[in-house]
JSON list of C-alpha atoms in Angstrom, two decimals:
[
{"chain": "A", "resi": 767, "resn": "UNK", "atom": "CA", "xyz": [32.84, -24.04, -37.96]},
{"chain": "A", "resi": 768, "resn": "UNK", "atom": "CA", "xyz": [30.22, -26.80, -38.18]},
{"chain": "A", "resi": 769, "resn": "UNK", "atom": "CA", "xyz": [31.62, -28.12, -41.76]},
{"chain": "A", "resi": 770, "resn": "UNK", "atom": "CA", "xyz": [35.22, -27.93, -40.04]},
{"chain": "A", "resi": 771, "resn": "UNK", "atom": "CA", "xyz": [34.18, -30.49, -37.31]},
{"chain": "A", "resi": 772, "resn": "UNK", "atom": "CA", "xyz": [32.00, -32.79, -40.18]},
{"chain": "A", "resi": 773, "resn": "UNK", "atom": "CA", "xyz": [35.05, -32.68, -42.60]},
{"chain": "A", "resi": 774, "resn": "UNK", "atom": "CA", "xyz": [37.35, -33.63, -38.87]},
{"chain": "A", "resi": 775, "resn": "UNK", "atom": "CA", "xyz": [34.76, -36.20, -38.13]},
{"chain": "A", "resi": 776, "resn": "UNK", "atom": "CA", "xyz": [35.01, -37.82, -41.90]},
{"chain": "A", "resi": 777, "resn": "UNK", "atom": "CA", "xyz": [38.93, -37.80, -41.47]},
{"chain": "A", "resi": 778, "resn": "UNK", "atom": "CA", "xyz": [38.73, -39.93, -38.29]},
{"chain": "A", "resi": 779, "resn": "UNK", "atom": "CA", "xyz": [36.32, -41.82, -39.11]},
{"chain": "A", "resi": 780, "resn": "UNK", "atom": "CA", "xyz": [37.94, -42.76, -42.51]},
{"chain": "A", "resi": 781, "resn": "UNK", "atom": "CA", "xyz": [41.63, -43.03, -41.07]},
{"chain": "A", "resi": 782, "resn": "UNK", "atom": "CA", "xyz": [40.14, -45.47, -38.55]},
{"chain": "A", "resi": 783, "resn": "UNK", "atom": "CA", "xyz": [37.92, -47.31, -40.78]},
{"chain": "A", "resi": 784, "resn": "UNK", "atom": "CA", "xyz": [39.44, -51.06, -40.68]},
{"chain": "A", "resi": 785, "resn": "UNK", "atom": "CA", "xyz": [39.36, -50.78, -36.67]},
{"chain": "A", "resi": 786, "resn": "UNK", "atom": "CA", "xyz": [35.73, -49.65, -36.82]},
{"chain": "A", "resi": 787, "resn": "UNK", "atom": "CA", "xyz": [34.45, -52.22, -39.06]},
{"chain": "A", "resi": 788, "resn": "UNK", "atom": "CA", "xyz": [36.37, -54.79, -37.31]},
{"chain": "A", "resi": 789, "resn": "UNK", "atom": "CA", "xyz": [34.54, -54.04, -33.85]},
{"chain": "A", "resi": 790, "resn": "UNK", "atom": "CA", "xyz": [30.94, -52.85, -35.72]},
{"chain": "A", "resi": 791, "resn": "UNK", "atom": "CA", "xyz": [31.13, -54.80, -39.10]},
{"chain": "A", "resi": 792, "resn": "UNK", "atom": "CA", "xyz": [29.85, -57.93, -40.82]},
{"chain": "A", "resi": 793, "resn": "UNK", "atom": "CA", "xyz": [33.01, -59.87, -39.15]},
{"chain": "A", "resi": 794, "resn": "UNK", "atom": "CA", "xyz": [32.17, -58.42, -35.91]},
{"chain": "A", "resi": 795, "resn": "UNK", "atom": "CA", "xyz": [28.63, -59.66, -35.94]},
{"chain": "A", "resi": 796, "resn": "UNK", "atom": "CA", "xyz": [29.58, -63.51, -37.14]},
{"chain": "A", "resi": 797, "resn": "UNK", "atom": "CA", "xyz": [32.33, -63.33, -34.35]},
{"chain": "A", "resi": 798, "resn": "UNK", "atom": "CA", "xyz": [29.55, -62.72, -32.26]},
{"chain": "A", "resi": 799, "resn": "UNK", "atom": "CA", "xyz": [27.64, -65.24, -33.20]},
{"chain": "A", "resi": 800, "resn": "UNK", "atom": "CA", "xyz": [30.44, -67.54, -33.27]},
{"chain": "A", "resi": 801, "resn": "UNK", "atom": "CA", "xyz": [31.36, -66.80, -29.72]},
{"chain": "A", "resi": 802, "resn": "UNK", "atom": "CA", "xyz": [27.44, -67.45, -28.55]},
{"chain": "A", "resi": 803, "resn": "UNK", "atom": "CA", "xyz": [27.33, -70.83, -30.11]},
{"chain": "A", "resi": 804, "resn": "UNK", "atom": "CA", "xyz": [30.85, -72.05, -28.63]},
{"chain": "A", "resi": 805, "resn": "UNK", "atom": "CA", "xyz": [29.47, -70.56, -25.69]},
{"chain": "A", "resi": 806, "resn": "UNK", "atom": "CA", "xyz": [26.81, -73.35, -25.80]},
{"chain": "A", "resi": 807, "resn": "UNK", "atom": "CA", "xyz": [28.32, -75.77, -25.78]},
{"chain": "A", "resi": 808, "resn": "UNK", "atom": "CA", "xyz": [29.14, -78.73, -23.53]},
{"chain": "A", "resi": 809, "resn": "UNK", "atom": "CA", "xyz": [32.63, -80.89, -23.23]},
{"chain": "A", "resi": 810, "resn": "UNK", "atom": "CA", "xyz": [32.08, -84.26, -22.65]},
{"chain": "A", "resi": 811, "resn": "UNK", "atom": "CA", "xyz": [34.00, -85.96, -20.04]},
{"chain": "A", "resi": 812, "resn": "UNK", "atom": "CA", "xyz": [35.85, -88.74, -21.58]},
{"chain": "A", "resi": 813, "resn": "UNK", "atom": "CA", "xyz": [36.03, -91.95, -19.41]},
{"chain": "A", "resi": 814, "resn": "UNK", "atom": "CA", "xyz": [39.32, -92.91, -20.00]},
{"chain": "A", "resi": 815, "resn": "UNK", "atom": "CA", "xyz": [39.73, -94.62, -16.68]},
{"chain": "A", "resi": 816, "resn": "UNK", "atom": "CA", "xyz": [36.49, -96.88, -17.55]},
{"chain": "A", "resi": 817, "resn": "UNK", "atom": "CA", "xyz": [38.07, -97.72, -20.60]},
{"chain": "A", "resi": 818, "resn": "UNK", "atom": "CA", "xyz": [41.76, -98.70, -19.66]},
{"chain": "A", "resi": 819, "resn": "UNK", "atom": "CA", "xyz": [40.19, -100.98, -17.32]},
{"chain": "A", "resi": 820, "resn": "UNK", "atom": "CA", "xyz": [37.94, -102.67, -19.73]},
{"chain": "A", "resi": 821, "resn": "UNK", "atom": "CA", "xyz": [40.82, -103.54, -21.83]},
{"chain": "A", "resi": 822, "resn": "UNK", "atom": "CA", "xyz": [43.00, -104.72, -19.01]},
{"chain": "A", "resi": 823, "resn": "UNK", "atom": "CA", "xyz": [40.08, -106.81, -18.59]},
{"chain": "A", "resi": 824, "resn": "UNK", "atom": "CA", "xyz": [40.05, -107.82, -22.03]},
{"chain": "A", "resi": 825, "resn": "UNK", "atom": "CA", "xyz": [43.74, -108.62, -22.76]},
{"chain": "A", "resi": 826, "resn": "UNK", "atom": "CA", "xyz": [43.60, -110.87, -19.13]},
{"chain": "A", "resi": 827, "resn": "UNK", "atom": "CA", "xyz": [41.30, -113.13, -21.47]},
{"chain": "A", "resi": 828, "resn": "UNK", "atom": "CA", "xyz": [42.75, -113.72, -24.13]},
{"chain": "A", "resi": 829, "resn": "UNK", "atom": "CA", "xyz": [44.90, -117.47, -24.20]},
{"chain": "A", "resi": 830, "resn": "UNK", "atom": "CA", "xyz": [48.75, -117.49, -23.81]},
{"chain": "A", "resi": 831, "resn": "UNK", "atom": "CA", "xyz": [50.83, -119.75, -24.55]},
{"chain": "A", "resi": 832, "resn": "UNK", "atom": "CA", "xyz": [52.82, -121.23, -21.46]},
{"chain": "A", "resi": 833, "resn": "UNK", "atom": "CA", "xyz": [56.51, -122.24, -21.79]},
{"chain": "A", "resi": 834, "resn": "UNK", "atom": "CA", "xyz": [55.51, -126.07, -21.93]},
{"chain": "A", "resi": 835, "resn": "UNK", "atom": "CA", "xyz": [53.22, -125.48, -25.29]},
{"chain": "A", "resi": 836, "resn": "UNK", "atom": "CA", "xyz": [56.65, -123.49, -26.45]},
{"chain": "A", "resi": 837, "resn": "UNK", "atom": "CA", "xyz": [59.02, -126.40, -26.15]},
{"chain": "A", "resi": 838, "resn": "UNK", "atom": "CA", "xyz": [57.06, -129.03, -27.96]}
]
């Protein structure tokens, strides 16, 4: 009775093998790892507003040509 329930044992474990090393494997672990790193990381707020208005700032500047400079 005990080598019937190895021998079911084996089966399962080797019809299910690509599940189990997918969730206890090598690919498990570095998706592990991979998921602690991201985890650590920060997102830096971009400062878009800052920026727009700097080159608003910029563009207001720069010389134009009026409409008397165009005619002559």
């Amino acid at each position: 009775m005990i080598a019937l329930l190895i021998g079911t044992v084996a089966a399962v474990v080797g019809a299910e093998w690509q599940r189990l090393s997918g969730r206890f494997g090598n690919e498990a672990r570095h998706r592990r790892e991979r998921q602690q790193r991201k985890s650590q990381l920060k997102l830096l707020k971009t400062e878009t507003e800052e920026f727009a208005a700097s080159v608003e700032r910029d563009l207001n500047k720069l010389p134009t040509i009026e409409e008397t400079d165009r005619k002559r």
